[in-house]
Amino acid sequence: MAAIARLPLNHSLPTILNHTHFLPQRLSFPTYLHRSPFRSFSAVSPTLSSSSSHGDSIVGDLLDYLNESWTQFHATAEAKRQLLAAGFHLLSENDDWNLKPGGRYFFTRNMSCLVAFAVGDKYVPGNGFHAIAAHTDSPCLKLKPKSASSKSGYLMVNVQTYGGGLWHTWFDRDLSVAGRAIVRASDGSFVHRLVKVKRPLLRVPTLAIHLDRTVNSEGFKPNLETQLVPLLATKQEESSAETKDKNLSPSSKDVHHPLLMQILSDDLECKAEDIVSLELNICDTQPSCLGGANNEFIFSGRLDNLASSFCALRALIDSSASSESLSSEHGIRMIALFDNEEVGSDSCQGAGAPTMFQAMRRIVSSLGNAQVTECTFDRAIRKSFLVSADMAHGVHPNFADKHEENHRPQLHKGLVIKHNANQRYATSGITSFLFKEVAKLHDLPIQDFVVRNDMGCGSTIGPILASGVGIRTVDCGIAQLSMHSVREVCGTDDIDIAYRHFKAFYRSFSSVDRKLTVDD
């Protein structure tokens, strides 16, 4: 497909808007950004400037990443591609590791979890890790193992709800499927393949108000088992010309509709009968884009938590891009992107598994050689620090009373540190202070959030990793609206601020940490 050049887009948002920001030519800009076939993550368009003079914006590249990453599998594969392009070396958890100071490495697990790290040139065994953790999954609908069904003359696709989605937002959307397949090769082996049907394929239609007169007064409360079922096609009569091909005609023995399998096989360029396993998400086909009168917003699905994942990924890549960038580093810079956060993290690829702990131990062992003793790894953990990055609740202009009055995070005002006395977040007074000192050193804005006492509090992977690994942790996030909707909102400035804050964390945390002693 031919590349479509990005036209000038200005993401700056002044403190006080004036009439010059609403000139007609601003409104002529397209809101959608399309991926170039070159997909260069490092070539940021100069027309996408950040909100200040701190360097190029990554907003355009984030939009590309979001549009590529319909599922946790695609998000991990795209992160893998970018790391390889940046010169990181791919490791396998099944092999021995031969690591060296100054090296940059990564591995994937289940193609939905990824750990990447860059070793400082001055690293010695026992030095700490400076890590940022996020997650690749988002609330969505997933195909059931047996998805084929029919109702009232329609071919339907049975789905499961994944996570705590705002399911009413999935009605009347142009939906499709994406995920992974296991395909039988001609030699009898099996191949892991990603699949994405880009055109609108499915829809969950709402019931007309004429048939549900009380919906606006009593609320829209669909039954998630019987009324949240996407339709795929009109069921054809056996005698019609369109279904004379018996291979596409549904039967009671079909696990998935033959028509759906044919569409998937066309995308995978294989025979339908060679697809031996599927793991598919229902996805919204509307591209991620800029929005707002000044293009100051990002409208997209899966901002929670791919926005954090991408900012962490780019911060690691760009802070370790040259040999000089690691020449004075004594520690190890790391990112960990986990799956299944939205359902509790209790999986092989989730933060509840010992993935990070095992990776850290293997890294220390490989780099230490004969110098590693029983307590070397324990000393490394004591010197380490984790940033748990997950999206935060920005104050909603129509529901401001849902926030505690002194803790109302705003879009465009920087990362939000999350606090909870009951440890739903892992932030402590010490970890909050250290992360704020990094922001202060680099003149970056930062905010605080605490939930109201009369409301429940969500959680993140922060407490899981803090307690499982024993690592000092701060919970933070980018403020957003419409969390867990099929279509979410965040500010463009906050993406660039988060990116700069994460880079500053990698480059400056060691010097900040040395200034504070807690346990003598």
Coordinates of C-alpha atoms in Angstrom, one line a residue:
M1 CA 0.0 0.0 0.0
A2 CA 1.3 3.4 -0.9
A3 CA 2.6 5.5 2.0
I4 CA 0.4 8.4 3.0
A5 CA 2.4 11.4 4.2
R6 CA 1.6 12.9 7.5
L7 CA 0.4 16.5 7.1
P8 CA 1.5 19.1 9.7
L9 CA -0.1 18.5 13.1
N10 CA 0.6 20.6 16.1
H11 CA 0.2 18.9 19.5
S12 CA 1.1 21.9 21.6
L13 CA -1.6 22.9 24.1
P14 CA -1.0 26.3 25.7
T15 CA -2.1 27.0 29.2
I16 CA -4.7 29.5 28.0
L17 CA -6.2 29.0 24.6
N18 CA -6.7 32.0 22.4
H19 CA -8.4 32.6 19.1
T20 CA -5.3 32.0 17.0
H21 CA -5.6 28.3 17.8
F22 CA -9.0 28.0 16.0
L23 CA -8.0 29.4 12.6
P24 CA -9.8 27.6 9.7
Q25 CA -6.6 26.0 8.5
R26 CA -6.2 24.1 11.7
L27 CA -9.5 22.4 11.1
S28 CA -8.5 21.2 7.6
F29 CA -6.0 18.7 8.9
P30 CA -6.9 15.0 8.7
T31 CA -7.4 13.3 12.0
Y32 CA -6.2 9.9 10.9
L33 CA -2.6 9.0 10.6
H34 CA -1.8 6.0 8.5
R35 CA 1.2 3.7 8.9
S36 CA 4.0 4.0 6.4
P37 CA 5.1 0.7 4.9
F38 CA 8.6 1.5 6.2
R39 CA 7.2 1.5 9.8
S40 CA 10.3 3.3 11.1
F41 CA 9.9 3.8 14.9
S42 CA 12.9 6.1 15.1
A43 CA 12.0 8.5 12.3
V44 CA 9.6 10.8 14.0
S45 CA 7.9 13.3 11.7
P46 CA 9.2 16.8 12.4
T47 CA 5.7 18.1 12.1
L48 CA 4.7 16.3 15.2
S49 CA 6.3 18.5 17.8
S50 CA 6.0 18.0 21.5
S51 CA 4.4 20.5 23.8
S52 CA 7.8 22.1 24.6
S53 CA 11.3 22.3 23.4
H54 CA 12.4 19.0 24.9
G55 CA 12.8 17.2 21.5
D56 CA 10.6 15.4 19.0
S57 CA 7.2 14.0 19.8
I58 CA 6.5 10.3 19.8
V59 CA 2.7 10.8 19.4
G60 CA 2.7 9.9 15.7
D61 CA 4.7 6.7 16.4
L62 CA 2.3 5.8 19.2
L63 CA -0.6 6.1 16.8
D64 CA 1.2 3.7 14.5
Y65 CA 1.8 1.3 17.3
L66 CA -1.8 1.4 18.4
N67 CA -3.1 0.8 14.9
E68 CA -0.7 -2.1 14.5
S69 CA -1.4 -3.6 18.0
W70 CA -5.0 -4.8 17.8
T71 CA -4.2 -7.6 20.3
Q72 CA -1.6 -8.4 23.0
F73 CA 0.1 -10.7 20.5
H74 CA 0.4 -8.0 17.9
A75 CA 1.6 -5.5 20.5
T76 CA 4.4 -7.9 21.6
A77 CA 5.3 -8.7 18.0
E78 CA 5.6 -5.0 17.1
A79 CA 7.7 -4.3 20.2
K80 CA 9.9 -7.2 19.2
R81 CA 10.3 -5.7 15.7
Q82 CA 11.3 -2.3 17.1
L83 CA 13.8 -3.8 19.5
L84 CA 15.4 -5.8 16.8
A85 CA 15.6 -2.8 14.5
A86 CA 17.3 -0.9 17.4
G87 CA 20.0 -3.5 17.7
F88 CA 18.7 -5.5 20.7
H89 CA 19.6 -9.2 20.7
L90 CA 16.8 -11.7 21.0
L91 CA 17.2 -14.3 23.8
S92 CA 15.4 -17.6 24.4
E93 CA 14.3 -18.6 27.8
N94 CA 15.2 -22.2 26.7
D95 CA 18.9 -21.4 26.1
D96 CA 21.9 -20.4 28.3
W97 CA 22.5 -16.6 28.3
N98 CA 26.0 -15.1 27.6
L99 CA 25.5 -11.5 28.6
K100 CA 28.0 -8.7 28.6
P101 CA 28.1 -5.1 30.0
G102 CA 27.0 -2.7 27.4
G103 CA 24.7 -5.3 25.8
R104 CA 21.1 -4.9 24.9
Y105 CA 18.8 -7.9 25.1
F106 CA 15.2 -9.1 25.2
F107 CA 13.0 -12.2 25.2
T108 CA 9.3 -12.9 24.7
R109 CA 7.0 -15.4 26.5
N110 CA 3.8 -16.6 24.8
M111 CA 4.2 -13.8 22.3
S112 CA 2.1 -11.7 24.7
C113 CA 4.8 -10.9 27.4
L114 CA 8.2 -9.2 26.8
V115 CA 11.2 -8.4 28.9
A116 CA 14.0 -6.1 27.5
F117 CA 17.0 -4.7 29.2
A118 CA 20.2 -2.8 28.6
V119 CA 23.3 -3.4 30.7
G120 CA 25.4 -0.5 31.8
D121 CA 29.1 -0.5 30.8
K122 CA 30.1 0.0 34.4
Y123 CA 27.8 -2.7 35.8
V124 CA 29.3 -4.9 38.5
P125 CA 27.4 -7.8 40.2
G126 CA 25.1 -6.6 42.9
N127 CA 24.1 -3.4 41.2
G128 CA 20.4 -2.7 40.8
F129 CA 17.8 -2.8 38.1
H130 CA 15.8 0.3 37.0
A131 CA 12.6 -1.2 35.6
I132 CA 9.4 0.0 34.1
A133 CA 6.5 -2.5 34.0
A134 CA 3.2 -2.3 32.0
H135 CA 0.8 -4.6 30.4
T136 CA -0.2 -5.5 26.8
D137 CA -3.8 -6.7 27.3
S138 CA -7.0 -4.7 27.3
P139 CA -10.7 -5.5 28.1
C140 CA -12.2 -7.0 25.0
L141 CA -14.5 -9.8 23.7
K142 CA -12.9 -13.1 22.8
L143 CA -14.2 -16.0 20.7
K144 CA -15.4 -19.0 22.6
P145 CA -13.7 -22.3 21.7
K146 CA -16.9 -23.2 19.9
S147 CA -18.1 -19.9 18.5
A148 CA -20.5 -20.9 15.7
S149 CA -24.2 -20.3 16.3
S150 CA -27.2 -19.0 14.4
K151 CA -30.3 -17.0 15.4
S152 CA -33.3 -15.8 13.5
G153 CA -31.6 -16.3 10.1
Y154 CA -28.2 -14.8 11.1
L155 CA -24.8 -16.5 11.5
M156 CA -23.6 -15.4 15.0
V157 CA -20.3 -15.6 16.7
N158 CA -20.3 -16.5 20.4
V159 CA -17.9 -14.6 22.6
Q160 CA -16.6 -14.4 26.2
T161 CA -16.1 -11.1 28.0
Y162 CA -12.4 -10.5 29.0
G163 CA -11.8 -8.1 31.8
G164 CA -14.0 -5.3 33.1
G165 CA -15.0 -3.6 29.9
L166 CA -17.7 -1.0 29.4
W167 CA -19.6 -3.5 27.3
H168 CA -22.4 -1.2 26.2
T169 CA -19.7 0.7 24.2
W170 CA -19.2 -2.3 22.0
F171 CA -22.7 -2.1 20.5
D172 CA -23.0 -0.6 17.0
R173 CA -19.3 -0.6 16.3
D174 CA -17.6 -1.9 13.2
L175 CA -15.8 -4.9 14.6
S176 CA -13.5 -7.6 13.3
V177 CA -11.2 -10.3 14.6
A178 CA -7.5 -10.5 15.3
G179 CA -5.2 -12.8 17.3
R180 CA -3.2 -15.9 16.6
A181 CA -3.5 -19.2 14.8
I182 CA -1.6 -22.5 14.8
V183 CA -1.2 -23.6 11.2
R184 CA -0.2 -27.0 9.9
A185 CA 2.7 -26.7 7.5
S186 CA 3.2 -28.9 4.4
D187 CA 6.0 -30.9 6.2
G188 CA 3.6 -31.8 9.1
S189 CA 5.1 -29.2 11.6
F190 CA 3.0 -26.5 13.2
V191 CA 3.6 -22.8 12.8
H192 CA 2.6 -19.9 15.1
R193 CA 1.0 -17.1 13.0
L194 CA -0.6 -13.8 13.8
V195 CA -3.8 -12.9 12.0
K196 CA -5.8 -9.6 11.6
V197 CA -8.9 -9.1 9.4
K198 CA -8.7 -5.4 8.8
R199 CA -12.2 -4.9 7.3
P200 CA -15.4 -4.6 9.3
L201 CA -16.6 -8.1 9.7
L202 CA -18.9 -8.2 12.8
R203 CA -21.4 -6.0 14.6
V204 CA -23.4 -6.1 17.8
P205 CA -26.6 -4.1 16.9
T206 CA -28.6 -2.4 19.6
L207 CA -32.3 -2.8 19.8
A208 CA -34.3 0.0 18.3
I209 CA -35.8 2.4 20.9
H210 CA -39.3 1.7 19.5
L211 CA -38.9 -1.9 20.9
D212 CA -37.3 -0.8 24.2
R213 CA -39.1 2.4 25.2
T214 CA -37.7 2.5 28.8
V215 CA -34.0 2.2 27.8
N216 CA -33.3 5.9 28.4
S217 CA -35.1 6.1 31.7
E218 CA -34.1 2.7 33.2
G219 CA -30.7 2.3 31.5
F220 CA -29.2 0.0 29.0
K221 CA -28.5 -3.3 30.7
P222 CA -27.8 -6.0 28.1
N223 CA -27.5 -9.7 29.1
L224 CA -23.9 -10.4 28.3
E225 CA -24.5 -14.0 27.4
T226 CA -27.5 -13.7 25.1
Q227 CA -27.5 -10.1 23.9
L228 CA -23.8 -9.3 23.4
V229 CA -23.4 -11.7 20.5
P230 CA -21.9 -10.3 17.2
L231 CA -23.5 -11.2 13.9
L232 CA -21.3 -12.3 11.1
A233 CA -23.6 -12.8 8.1
T234 CA -27.1 -13.6 6.9
K235 CA -27.7 -17.3 6.9
Q236 CA -28.3 -18.4 3.3
E237 CA -30.8 -21.0 2.2
E238 CA -29.2 -24.3 1.1
S239 CA -30.8 -23.9 -2.3
S240 CA -29.4 -20.5 -3.0
A241 CA -26.6 -20.0 -5.5
E242 CA -24.3 -18.5 -3.0
T243 CA -24.1 -21.6 -0.8
K244 CA -23.8 -24.3 -3.3
D245 CA -20.3 -24.7 -2.1
K246 CA -21.0 -27.2 0.7
N247 CA -17.6 -26.3 2.3
L248 CA -19.0 -22.9 3.3
S249 CA -22.3 -24.2 4.6
P250 CA -22.6 -24.3 8.4
S251 CA -23.3 -27.6 10.1
S252 CA -24.0 -28.6 13.8
K253 CA -20.5 -30.0 14.0
D254 CA -18.7 -26.8 13.1
V255 CA -16.6 -25.3 15.9
H256 CA -16.4 -22.0 14.0
H257 CA -18.4 -21.0 11.0
P258 CA -16.8 -22.2 7.7
L259 CA -17.3 -18.7 6.3
L260 CA -15.2 -17.2 9.1
M261 CA -12.6 -19.9 8.7
Q262 CA -12.4 -19.2 5.0
I263 CA -11.9 -15.5 5.7
L264 CA -9.1 -16.3 8.2
S265 CA -7.5 -18.8 5.8
D266 CA -7.4 -16.1 3.1
D267 CA -5.7 -13.7 5.4
L268 CA -3.2 -16.4 6.5
E269 CA -2.8 -17.6 2.9
C270 CA -3.4 -21.2 3.9
K271 CA -6.1 -23.8 3.6
A272 CA -8.9 -23.6 6.2
E273 CA -8.4 -27.2 7.2
D274 CA -4.8 -26.4 8.1
I275 CA -5.8 -24.0 10.8
V276 CA -5.7 -26.3 13.8
S277 CA -6.1 -23.8 16.7
L278 CA -7.3 -20.2 17.1
E279 CA -7.1 -17.6 19.8
L280 CA -9.0 -14.5 18.6
N281 CA -10.1 -11.2 20.0
I282 CA -13.0 -9.1 18.7
C283 CA -11.5 -5.7 17.8
D284 CA -12.8 -2.3 16.8
T285 CA -11.7 -1.4 13.3
Q286 CA -11.7 2.4 13.7
P287 CA -8.1 3.6 13.6
S288 CA -6.5 5.4 16.5
C289 CA -6.4 9.2 15.7
L290 CA -5.9 12.7 16.9
G291 CA -9.0 14.6 18.0
G292 CA -10.1 17.9 19.6
A293 CA -10.1 21.4 18.2
N294 CA -6.3 21.6 18.6
N295 CA -5.6 17.9 17.9
E296 CA -4.7 17.8 21.6
F297 CA -6.4 14.4 22.3
I298 CA -5.8 10.8 21.2
F299 CA -9.0 8.9 20.4
S300 CA -8.2 5.2 20.5
G301 CA -9.0 1.8 21.8
R302 CA -6.5 0.0 24.1
L303 CA -4.8 3.1 25.5
D304 CA -5.0 1.2 28.7
N305 CA -2.4 0.1 28.7
L306 CA -0.6 0.2 25.3
A307 CA 0.1 3.9 25.8
S308 CA 2.2 3.1 28.9
S309 CA 3.8 0.1 27.2
F310 CA 4.9 2.2 24.2
C311 CA 6.3 5.1 26.2
A312 CA 8.4 2.6 28.3
L313 CA 9.5 0.8 25.1
R314 CA 10.7 4.0 23.4
A315 CA 12.3 5.3 26.5
L316 CA 14.4 2.2 26.9
I317 CA 15.3 2.1 23.2
D318 CA 16.2 5.8 23.0
S319 CA 18.0 6.0 26.3
S320 CA 20.2 3.1 25.2
A321 CA 20.6 4.0 21.5
S322 CA 24.3 4.7 21.4
S323 CA 27.4 3.2 23.1
E324 CA 27.8 6.5 24.9
S325 CA 24.4 6.3 26.4
L326 CA 25.4 3.3 28.5
S327 CA 29.1 4.3 29.1
S328 CA 28.5 5.8 32.6
E329 CA 25.6 3.5 33.6
H330 CA 26.2 1.3 36.7
G331 CA 22.9 -0.5 36.7
I332 CA 20.6 -2.3 34.3
R333 CA 17.7 -0.6 32.5
M334 CA 14.7 -2.8 32.0
I335 CA 11.1 -2.9 30.7
A336 CA 8.6 -5.8 31.4
L337 CA 5.4 -5.9 29.5
F338 CA 3.0 -8.5 30.9
D339 CA -0.3 -10.1 29.7
N340 CA -3.5 -10.8 31.6
E341 CA -3.4 -7.8 34.0
E342 CA -7.0 -7.1 33.3
V343 CA -8.0 -10.4 34.8
G344 CA -5.7 -10.6 37.8
S345 CA -2.3 -11.5 36.3
D346 CA -2.4 -15.1 37.4
S347 CA -1.0 -16.8 34.3
C348 CA 2.3 -17.9 32.9
Q349 CA 2.6 -14.7 30.9
G350 CA 1.1 -12.4 33.6
A351 CA 2.9 -10.4 36.3
G352 CA 1.8 -13.1 38.8
A353 CA 4.3 -15.5 37.3
P354 CA 8.0 -15.2 38.4
T355 CA 9.1 -14.0 34.9
M356 CA 10.7 -10.8 36.1
F357 CA 12.3 -12.4 39.2
Q358 CA 13.7 -15.3 37.1
A359 CA 15.0 -12.9 34.4
M360 CA 16.8 -10.7 37.0
R361 CA 18.4 -13.8 38.6
R362 CA 19.6 -15.1 35.3
I363 CA 21.0 -11.7 34.3
V364 CA 22.9 -11.3 37.5
S365 CA 24.2 -14.9 37.2
S366 CA 25.3 -14.5 33.6
L367 CA 27.0 -11.1 34.2
G368 CA 28.6 -12.2 37.5
N369 CA 30.3 -15.4 36.4
A370 CA 32.5 -16.5 39.3
Q371 CA 31.8 -13.3 41.3
V372 CA 28.2 -14.2 42.1
T373 CA 27.6 -15.3 45.7
E374 CA 24.4 -16.3 47.4
C375 CA 23.6 -12.8 48.4
T376 CA 24.6 -11.0 45.2
F377 CA 21.1 -11.2 43.7
D378 CA 19.5 -10.1 47.0
R379 CA 21.8 -7.0 47.1
A380 CA 20.8 -6.3 43.5
I381 CA 17.1 -6.4 44.4
R382 CA 17.6 -4.1 47.4
K383 CA 19.2 -1.5 45.1
S384 CA 16.5 -1.8 42.4
F385 CA 13.5 0.3 41.6
L386 CA 10.3 -0.4 39.7
V387 CA 7.9 2.0 38.0
S388 CA 4.6 0.3 37.6
A389 CA 3.0 2.2 34.7
D390 CA -0.7 1.9 34.1
M391 CA -3.2 4.5 32.9
A392 CA -4.8 6.8 35.5
H393 CA -8.3 8.2 35.9
G394 CA -8.4 11.8 34.7
V395 CA -11.1 14.0 36.3
H396 CA -14.2 13.8 34.1
P397 CA -15.8 17.3 33.5
N398 CA -19.3 15.8 33.8
F399 CA -18.6 13.7 36.9
A400 CA -16.0 15.7 38.8
D401 CA -17.6 14.6 42.1
K402 CA -16.3 11.0 41.5
H403 CA -12.8 12.3 42.4
E404 CA -11.5 13.3 45.8
E405 CA -11.6 17.1 45.6
N406 CA -7.8 17.6 46.2
H407 CA -6.7 14.8 43.9
R408 CA -8.2 15.4 40.5
P409 CA -5.7 14.5 37.8
Q410 CA -6.0 16.6 34.6
L411 CA -5.0 15.7 31.0
H412 CA -1.9 17.5 29.7
K413 CA -0.5 17.9 33.3
G414 CA 2.0 15.0 33.5
L415 CA 2.2 11.6 35.0
V416 CA -0.1 10.7 37.9
I417 CA 1.4 9.0 41.0
K418 CA -1.2 6.7 42.5
H419 CA -1.5 6.4 46.3
N420 CA -3.6 4.0 48.4
A421 CA -3.2 3.4 52.1
N422 CA -4.5 -0.1 51.8
Q423 CA -1.7 -1.0 49.3
R424 CA -4.0 -1.3 46.2
Y425 CA -1.1 0.7 44.7
A426 CA 2.5 0.0 45.7
T427 CA 3.5 3.6 46.1
S428 CA 5.1 4.6 49.4
G429 CA 6.3 8.0 50.7
I430 CA 9.8 7.0 49.8
T431 CA 9.1 5.8 46.2
S432 CA 6.9 8.7 45.5
F433 CA 9.5 11.2 46.7
L434 CA 12.3 9.6 44.5
F435 CA 10.1 9.6 41.4
K436 CA 9.1 13.2 41.9
E437 CA 12.8 14.1 42.4
V438 CA 13.5 12.7 38.9
A439 CA 10.7 14.9 37.6
K440 CA 12.0 18.0 39.4
L441 CA 15.5 17.5 38.1
H442 CA 14.2 17.5 34.5
D443 CA 11.5 20.2 35.0
L444 CA 8.6 17.7 34.4
P445 CA 5.1 18.2 35.8
I446 CA 3.6 15.5 38.0
Q447 CA 0.3 14.9 39.8
D448 CA -1.1 12.8 42.6
F449 CA -4.2 10.6 42.8
V450 CA -6.0 8.9 45.7
V451 CA -9.5 7.4 45.5
R452 CA -12.4 8.6 47.6
N453 CA -13.0 6.8 50.9
D454 CA -16.5 6.0 49.8
M455 CA -15.5 4.3 46.6
G456 CA -13.6 1.1 45.8
C457 CA -10.0 1.3 44.4
G458 CA -8.7 -0.6 41.5
S459 CA -5.2 -2.1 41.5
T460 CA -2.2 -2.7 39.2
I461 CA 0.7 -5.1 38.7
G462 CA 2.6 -2.8 41.1
P463 CA 1.7 -4.6 44.4
I464 CA 2.0 -8.0 42.7
L465 CA 5.6 -7.3 41.6
A466 CA 6.6 -5.4 44.8
S467 CA 5.5 -8.3 47.0
G468 CA 6.6 -11.0 44.7
V469 CA 10.1 -9.7 43.9
G470 CA 10.6 -7.5 46.9
I471 CA 11.5 -4.4 44.9
R472 CA 10.8 -0.8 45.7
T473 CA 7.9 0.3 43.5
V474 CA 6.0 3.5 42.6
D475 CA 2.6 3.2 40.8
C476 CA 2.0 5.9 38.2
G477 CA 0.0 6.4 35.0
I478 CA -1.1 8.7 32.2
A479 CA -4.4 10.5 32.9
Q480 CA -7.2 9.4 30.6
L481 CA -11.0 9.5 30.1
S482 CA -13.3 6.6 29.2
M483 CA -11.1 3.9 30.7
H484 CA -12.2 0.4 29.5
S485 CA -14.4 1.8 26.8
V486 CA -14.0 0.5 23.3
R487 CA -12.8 4.0 22.5
E488 CA -10.7 5.9 25.1
V489 CA -9.2 9.4 25.4
C490 CA -5.9 10.8 26.6
G491 CA -3.9 14.0 26.0
T492 CA -1.1 14.2 23.4
D493 CA 1.1 16.2 25.7
D494 CA 1.0 13.5 28.4
I495 CA 2.4 10.9 26.0
D496 CA 5.5 13.1 25.4
I497 CA 5.8 13.9 29.1
A498 CA 5.6 10.3 30.1
Y499 CA 8.2 9.4 27.5
R500 CA 10.6 12.1 28.8
H501 CA 9.9 11.1 32.4
F502 CA 10.7 7.5 31.7
K503 CA 13.9 8.5 29.9
A504 CA 14.9 10.7 32.8
F505 CA 14.3 7.8 35.2
Y506 CA 16.7 5.6 33.3
R507 CA 19.4 8.3 33.1
S508 CA 19.1 10.0 36.5
F509 CA 17.6 7.7 39.1
S510 CA 20.9 6.3 40.3
S511 CA 22.2 9.8 41.2
V512 CA 18.9 10.7 42.9
D513 CA 18.8 7.4 44.9
R514 CA 22.3 7.9 46.2
K515 CA 21.2 11.1 48.0
L516 CA 18.7 9.3 50.3
T517 CA 19.5 6.7 53.0
V518 CA 16.5 5.0 54.8
D519 CA 17.8 1.8 56.4
D520 CA 21.3 2.4 57.9

